[in-house]
Amino acid sequence: MRIKASLIVAILTGAIMLLGYFLPGAFFASVRDVMLRSGMIIGTVALLLGVGNLLQVHLRKIREQRPGHLYSIFMVISLFSVFAVVVLFGPAHPYSVWVVSEIQRPLEIGLMGLLAVVLLLAGVRLLFRRQALGTLVFFLTAFLVLLGTAPLPFISLPFLEGLRNWIAQVPAVAGARGIILGVALGATATGLRVLLGFDQPYER
Amino acid sequence: MSDVAAAALGFFLTVAILSYVLGDNVLFRIAAHLLIGVTAGYLAAVAWQSVLWPQLFGRMLNLMAWLDPALWIPLILVLLMIGRSTPRLSVLSSVPMAFLVGLAAAVAVGGALTGTLIPQVAATAVSLSPLRQSSGGVFFDLEGALSNLIILVGTVTTLAYFHFGARPRAGEAPARPLWVVPFARVGEIFLAVAFGALYAGALTASLTALIDRVVFVQQILERLLP
Amino acid sequence: MADVRCPMCGKPNAEEAETCRYCQARLKPVGPGAEPLGAAEPLAAGGETAPDWLSRLRDQGSPTPGGTRELSGEAEVPSDQEASDWLSRIRTRADDEGPAPSGATSPPEDVFGRGKPAEPSGPVPAFASSAEEKPSASAATTPAEPAAEEDEPEWLKRLRARRAVEGPPGTAPAPSFPAPQATGEGLPPDWMHAPHEDLATGPTAAPGAQPAGGEGMVPAWLSDVQPPAPAPVEPAPPAAPAAPAAFASEDDELRGAYSEKEIPDWLVSAREEAATPVDVQGLGGVPAAPIETPPLEELLAPGVLPEWLTAGSSPTPPPIEAPGEGLEQAVLPPWLRAMRPVEGPLAPKGEPGEAEERVESAGPLAGLRGVLPPKFEAEVGRHPPVLPSLLDIQPAHAAHAELLQRIVSTPESRAVPRARRRPQARPWGGLAVLVILVAAMIVPGATGTSVFARPSVIAVETLQTANLINSLPLDRPLLLAVDYDAAASAELEAAALAVLDHVMTVGAPIASVSTRPVGAALAERLMRRTRAAHPQYQTGINYLPLGYLPAGPIGLRAFAANPWQAVYGQSTPEGWDAGMIAALHASSNFSAILVVVSDPAALQSWIEQVHTAVPAVPLVAIVSAAAEPLTRPYYESAFPSVQGMVVGLAGAEAYECLNSLDPASGRCGRLGVADSMWDAFGMAVLAAVLILLIGGLASVIRRGVISMRRTSHE
């Protein structure tokens, strides 16, 4: 394994951060503080580089007049306009809030609403394509939770609410806890591989 | 006036997005590209306004701030990162990324261990005894004991389901060890319950979003129509 | 099985083989009844026998008009008997003459033995050597002579007779090419040139039989000769119109043998095409004056001699110089010209003149000049090499090839059809679902009715949240983390507004932060809507917007260590309360953390990075219904990381009604956002359940029908 400067930096950085969990001294605390704030700035620059790449792609599309470049014009104009407004007035200014409330929010909520149609169609097709015990349990659970979540007209069935609560608190928690533990184990293993130098995702 | 303009804009955008039900069309594409542009522009502006200027470039104007390593260390790293496109500096451009990855990995490992693994394992290792003690004395809680048992069995079997280690066998497809199979089957049922609850929750949330838009459009139409 | 030796290369072949497997020479004659020449002699075990006819011929010195078959225009190798006869004459003549320079005249002797017979000057074919070594064998074959003689063609008999008159041939030297040039007695007759010419130029309409005779004499055999036997069935190459000029000199001889009526057509046509520099008096007339034999170099010109004779010559055909009287260069047909290899691997290497100068010393070509060195010993058992041919490409062919090359190399010029879009799925299903849902959502608002009951049982986690808010200290700020996207704002704003309203009612200061870029704007939306009912909340006084926290878990870890430094660094906004700012320098100063999330990963980050750093600070979560299953495990624990939860619109409705429920009407006293959506929410969920139920049943029935049909077909 070739020793590179980036590898040394990654391992050293990770070691110092992990030691902070066990050595709560002031020196390590200040070093960790500098590292964390530097990481925040680096992360923000990486975010800006991503936006820059997006802009570059669409500008090239406009310049070369590839199919769909008119949509890219919309994108570029809206990007620069919003950037100018937020930079000039601030993120919490009424103008910036107006952009989020009247443009971004309707669009994103509309997409979320479309998800309801897609989920219902997928649920209907699921029973047609795959009929297994797991599918039946899935369908039954969803059915009971929906019935227990929403109110019923003219009547009230506490039994349904109680059943829905029990499903959410016991079997669903068991399954979810298994998923969460599995994800945490995977994240730990992946992080240790990076910190020990076995994986180097920062190398090209 | 601004309310009318906002309402009209919101109406147009809502209709454009919901028109996707009929298939991909020009209106939907315009709306989607508009969303991308607005989001990216807002993101870039907030990144500059809230982070880069106050914590880096704005501080550079203060000479005393140069004594703070939290200024020149990230500045060097930023310059190295920007120099990624330069052939000479591209060799060192992996250093800031390595720094960020190492930092994120350590934070993730520490957080997963202390925030999820240990507490969740501790939450699973609960007493299965139906006898509970409280200030009023000892009482029999069968439901609680059964719930704890179900949670324990469900958690263990769900973890067993994610065991994908298999030994290759001559003439046959690789398969799980035999002793894992029954646990995995039970874990599959618990996973189906969890995913069913997830599906119901996602459907509920999306229906709420759709209600918001439909009610909005309804209110606009009520204003316009006599 | 006795092997048969090839007359050309001398290699053994199977008896039944018709062509030599090494040099592709014919081993058996194409005509019926003709005996193969030369090597078509069975080899006895351990010995080589000379054919009877050869030995007789050698003894008699009688020429073998081997040109008969060649005259008939066949491109095959002449019959073995004929070939060996004239070959032996050639050899004899070559021995006498020796290697002669190009253009030199050869001794006056023809290949048919006029003059001294030639001694083979090198390795001779087996049949020849055996003929010399075993004269007894030839003597033993004498009794077979009569039988052999009876089998001989007529012309051969007459030839023998003439030889008998003229006398036995001496040891004529083997002719060396180019050799026959001199004219006069003993020289090969002019008609002898014809077969070589035919073989060189291609299958031409060779003239008829060329009698062997002295200059100016019409051979007796020719005068009596009968029309030649019909050509064999084997496909003969198409006759070329060209006729060698040499035929013109032989017309007088031919006339002696043929009458006008008996002249075959091929001979007539050849005569017509041939140039006649020499006045032919007629076939039956007095023989013409002695015809001068052209020099051997002319015979070796590409258009004269067969290729197998001129193979050793220069690869580039030497220019035909001084063709001599009566000789006219043959014209190759275009198609044949194109096939003629200009170069080949058998082309002799080295100086062009070297191949010409080398005299073959063994084999049937002994004495010939310019013969290729024998390589066949090295190629025994190997397939004949694939000869690369650099063809003589005609301009038309080159143009065609170039056109083809252009067609192949030119990229597709015609418009490539645009990739057909995959036909979209019919939108009727989605449209129908959308219409049903929209109709269900509109009905309560349109009718103004409210038929859905409010939640009567408040969830434990919601109650705990309310209790926690009620117990908040007023000297420390509540941290409001707005970590949801605009898409989930419709659902989460209802719960967040209800809880915030409760917090503001309690009077606890609030500090807001977000790990999402739009979080600041969404937090401002929340504050703007709640400040309407609580105008005492002012920015910098009891509401501190801390802004955006970048880099996810890294930023949260930094925030947990020092919130103020993580957000604002060293700068301080003007007009803010110093006490509040001072409280923000440590995350433990927060009274509680109220996290509003739509994504379970966001809550997990807050728990792992902030709550683990300050476990004493209670954490309450307002989560979307979609995130509830994966966030509830943090609450459902003996040591919960989350002390309270408000889930989705139902939780918001429950929270709104918590303190304001009117028992008489069953409705909440204070209408909130969740309450305004509650009826539509109930109708929408009911419609969704019915869609799932009916659609699911239909799917099951349809699947069953399809399965039944499939089994019935089977």
Coordinates of C-alpha atoms in Angstrom, one line a residue, chain C residues 422-665:
Chain C
R422 CA -40.4 3.9 -25.1
P423 CA -44.1 4.3 -25.2
Q424 CA -45.3 5.6 -21.9
A425 CA -47.5 3.5 -19.8
R426 CA -51.1 4.4 -20.2
P427 CA -51.8 7.3 -17.8
W428 CA -55.4 6.2 -17.2
G429 CA -54.6 4.4 -14.0
G430 CA -52.8 7.4 -12.5
L431 CA -55.4 9.8 -13.7
A432 CA -58.2 7.8 -12.3
V433 CA -56.5 7.6 -8.9
L434 CA -55.8 11.3 -8.9
V435 CA -59.3 12.1 -9.8
I436 CA -60.7 9.9 -7.0
L437 CA -58.4 11.4 -4.5
V438 CA -59.0 15.0 -5.5
A439 CA -62.7 14.4 -5.4
A440 CA -62.4 12.9 -2.0
M441 CA -60.4 15.9 -0.8
I442 CA -62.7 18.5 -2.2
V443 CA -66.0 17.1 -0.8
P444 CA -65.6 18.2 2.8
G445 CA -64.5 21.7 1.8
A446 CA -67.2 22.0 -0.8
T447 CA -70.0 20.7 1.4
G448 CA -68.7 22.3 4.5
T449 CA -69.4 19.2 6.5
S450 CA -67.2 17.6 9.1
V451 CA -68.1 14.0 9.7
F452 CA -64.7 12.8 10.9
A453 CA -64.2 12.6 14.7
R454 CA -61.2 14.1 16.2
P455 CA -58.8 11.8 18.0
S456 CA -60.1 10.9 21.3
V457 CA -57.0 9.1 22.6
I458 CA -53.9 11.1 22.7
A459 CA -50.7 9.1 22.1
V460 CA -48.3 8.7 25.0
E461 CA -45.4 10.3 23.1
T462 CA -47.6 13.3 22.3
L463 CA -48.5 13.7 25.9
Q464 CA -45.0 13.5 27.0
T465 CA -44.1 16.3 24.5
A466 CA -46.8 18.5 25.9
N467 CA -45.6 17.8 29.4
L468 CA -42.0 18.6 28.6
I469 CA -43.0 21.9 26.9
N470 CA -45.0 22.8 29.9
S471 CA -41.9 22.3 32.1
L472 CA -39.5 24.4 30.1
P473 CA -37.3 26.9 32.0
L474 CA -37.7 30.4 30.9
D475 CA -34.1 31.5 31.3
R476 CA -32.6 29.1 28.8
P477 CA -33.5 29.0 25.1
L478 CA -35.2 26.2 23.4
L479 CA -33.3 25.0 20.4
L480 CA -35.7 24.7 17.4
A481 CA -34.0 22.5 14.7
V482 CA -35.9 23.0 11.4
D483 CA -34.5 20.0 9.5
Y484 CA -37.1 19.3 6.9
D485 CA -37.5 20.0 3.2
A486 CA -40.1 22.2 1.7
A487 CA -41.9 19.1 0.4
A488 CA -42.8 18.0 3.9
S489 CA -43.7 21.5 5.1
A490 CA -47.4 20.8 4.4
E491 CA -47.5 18.0 7.0
L492 CA -44.9 19.2 9.5
E493 CA -45.9 22.8 9.7
A494 CA -49.1 21.8 11.2
A495 CA -47.4 20.0 14.1
A496 CA -44.6 22.5 14.4
L497 CA -47.0 25.4 14.6
A498 CA -49.0 23.6 17.2
V499 CA -46.0 22.9 19.4
L500 CA -44.4 26.3 18.8
D501 CA -47.6 27.9 19.7
H502 CA -47.5 26.0 22.9
V503 CA -43.9 27.1 23.5
M504 CA -44.7 30.7 22.9
T505 CA -47.6 30.4 25.2
V506 CA -45.3 29.1 27.8
G507 CA -42.9 32.0 27.0
A508 CA -39.6 30.1 26.6
P509 CA -37.0 31.8 24.4
I510 CA -36.3 30.2 21.1
A511 CA -33.1 29.7 19.0
S512 CA -33.5 28.2 15.6
V513 CA -30.9 26.4 13.5
S514 CA -31.0 24.2 10.5
T515 CA -28.8 21.8 8.7
R516 CA -30.7 22.4 5.4
P517 CA -30.1 25.5 3.3
V518 CA -33.9 26.3 3.2
G519 CA -34.2 25.7 6.9
A520 CA -33.7 29.3 7.7
A521 CA -36.5 30.4 5.4
L522 CA -38.8 27.7 6.7
A523 CA -38.0 28.7 10.3
E524 CA -38.8 32.2 9.4
R525 CA -42.1 31.1 8.0
L526 CA -43.0 29.3 11.2
M527 CA -42.0 32.3 13.3
R528 CA -44.0 34.7 11.1
R529 CA -47.1 32.6 11.5
T530 CA -46.9 32.1 15.2
R531 CA -45.7 35.6 16.0
A532 CA -49.1 36.8 14.8
A533 CA -50.5 35.3 18.0
H534 CA -47.5 36.1 20.1
P535 CA -46.1 39.5 19.1
Q536 CA -43.8 39.6 22.1
Y537 CA -41.3 37.4 20.3
Q538 CA -38.6 39.6 18.7
T539 CA -35.6 38.7 16.8
G540 CA -32.5 39.0 19.0
I541 CA -34.5 39.2 22.2
N542 CA -36.3 36.0 22.7
Y543 CA -35.9 34.6 19.2
L544 CA -32.4 34.0 17.9
P545 CA -32.1 32.7 14.3
L546 CA -28.7 30.9 14.2
G547 CA -28.9 30.2 10.5
Y548 CA -27.4 27.3 8.5
L549 CA -25.2 24.6 9.9
P550 CA -23.2 23.0 7.0
A551 CA -21.6 19.6 6.5
G552 CA -24.3 17.5 8.3
P553 CA -22.9 15.4 11.2
I554 CA -19.6 17.4 11.2
G555 CA -21.5 20.6 11.7
L556 CA -23.6 19.1 14.4
R557 CA -20.6 17.8 16.2
A558 CA -19.1 21.3 16.1
F559 CA -22.4 22.8 17.1
A560 CA -22.6 20.4 20.1
A561 CA -19.1 21.6 21.2
N562 CA -19.8 25.3 20.8
P563 CA -23.0 26.3 19.1
W564 CA -22.3 30.0 18.8
Q565 CA -18.8 29.5 17.3
A566 CA -20.1 26.9 14.9
V567 CA -22.7 29.2 13.5
Y568 CA -21.4 32.8 13.8
G569 CA -17.8 32.5 14.5
Q570 CA -16.5 35.6 15.9
S571 CA -19.1 38.0 14.6
T572 CA -22.1 39.0 16.7
P573 CA -25.3 40.3 15.2
E574 CA -26.2 43.7 16.3
G575 CA -28.9 44.2 18.9
W576 CA -28.9 40.8 20.2
D577 CA -29.3 40.0 23.8
A578 CA -25.9 39.3 25.3
G579 CA -27.3 37.0 27.9
M580 CA -28.9 34.9 25.2
I581 CA -25.7 35.0 23.2
A582 CA -23.7 33.9 26.2
A583 CA -26.1 31.0 26.7
L584 CA -25.4 29.9 23.2
H585 CA -21.7 29.2 23.8
A586 CA -22.5 25.8 25.2
S587 CA -25.1 23.3 24.0
S588 CA -25.8 22.2 27.5
N589 CA -27.4 25.6 28.1
F590 CA -30.3 24.7 26.0
S591 CA -33.5 23.9 27.9
A592 CA -34.6 21.4 25.3
I593 CA -34.0 20.5 21.7
L594 CA -37.1 20.4 19.4
V595 CA -36.2 18.7 16.2
V596 CA -38.6 18.9 13.3
V597 CA -37.5 16.3 10.7
S598 CA -39.0 14.6 7.7
D599 CA -36.0 12.2 7.3
P600 CA -35.1 9.6 9.9
A601 CA -31.4 10.1 9.1
A602 CA -31.6 13.7 10.2
L603 CA -33.0 12.7 13.6
Q604 CA -30.4 10.0 13.9
S605 CA -27.6 12.6 13.3
W606 CA -29.0 14.9 16.0
I607 CA -29.1 12.0 18.4
E608 CA -25.7 10.7 17.6
Q609 CA -23.8 14.0 17.5
V610 CA -25.7 16.4 19.8
H611 CA -27.7 14.3 22.3
T612 CA -24.7 12.0 23.1
A613 CA -22.7 15.2 23.8
V614 CA -25.3 16.7 26.0
P615 CA -27.5 13.8 27.2
A616 CA -29.0 15.9 29.9
V617 CA -30.8 18.1 27.4
P618 CA -34.1 16.5 26.5
L619 CA -34.8 16.0 22.9
V620 CA -38.3 16.1 21.4
A621 CA -39.0 15.2 17.8
I622 CA -41.7 16.2 15.4
V623 CA -41.5 13.7 12.7
S624 CA -43.3 13.0 9.5
A625 CA -45.6 9.9 9.3
A626 CA -43.1 8.5 6.8
A627 CA -40.2 8.7 9.2
E628 CA -42.1 7.4 12.2
P629 CA -41.2 3.6 11.9
L630 CA -37.5 4.3 11.8
T631 CA -37.5 6.9 14.5
R632 CA -39.7 5.2 17.0
P633 CA -37.0 2.7 18.2
Y634 CA -35.2 5.7 19.7
Y635 CA -38.3 6.5 21.7
E636 CA -39.3 2.9 22.5
S637 CA -36.4 2.2 24.8
A638 CA -35.6 1.8 28.5
F639 CA -33.1 4.6 28.0
P640 CA -34.8 6.6 25.2
S641 CA -32.8 9.1 23.2
V642 CA -36.1 10.9 22.3
Q643 CA -38.3 12.0 25.1
G644 CA -41.3 12.9 23.1
M645 CA -42.7 12.6 19.6
V646 CA -45.4 14.2 17.5
V647 CA -46.1 12.2 14.4
G648 CA -47.6 13.6 11.3
L649 CA -50.9 15.3 10.8
A650 CA -52.7 13.0 13.3
G651 CA -50.2 14.0 16.0
A652 CA -50.6 17.6 15.1
E653 CA -54.4 17.3 15.3
A654 CA -54.1 15.6 18.6
Y655 CA -51.7 18.2 19.9
E656 CA -54.0 21.0 18.8
C657 CA -56.8 19.5 20.6
L658 CA -54.9 18.6 23.6
N659 CA -55.8 21.6 25.6
S660 CA -58.7 23.0 23.7
L661 CA -61.0 20.1 23.0
D662 CA -64.6 20.9 23.5
P663 CA -66.2 17.8 25.0
A664 CA -69.7 18.8 23.8
S665 CA -68.9 19.3 20.1

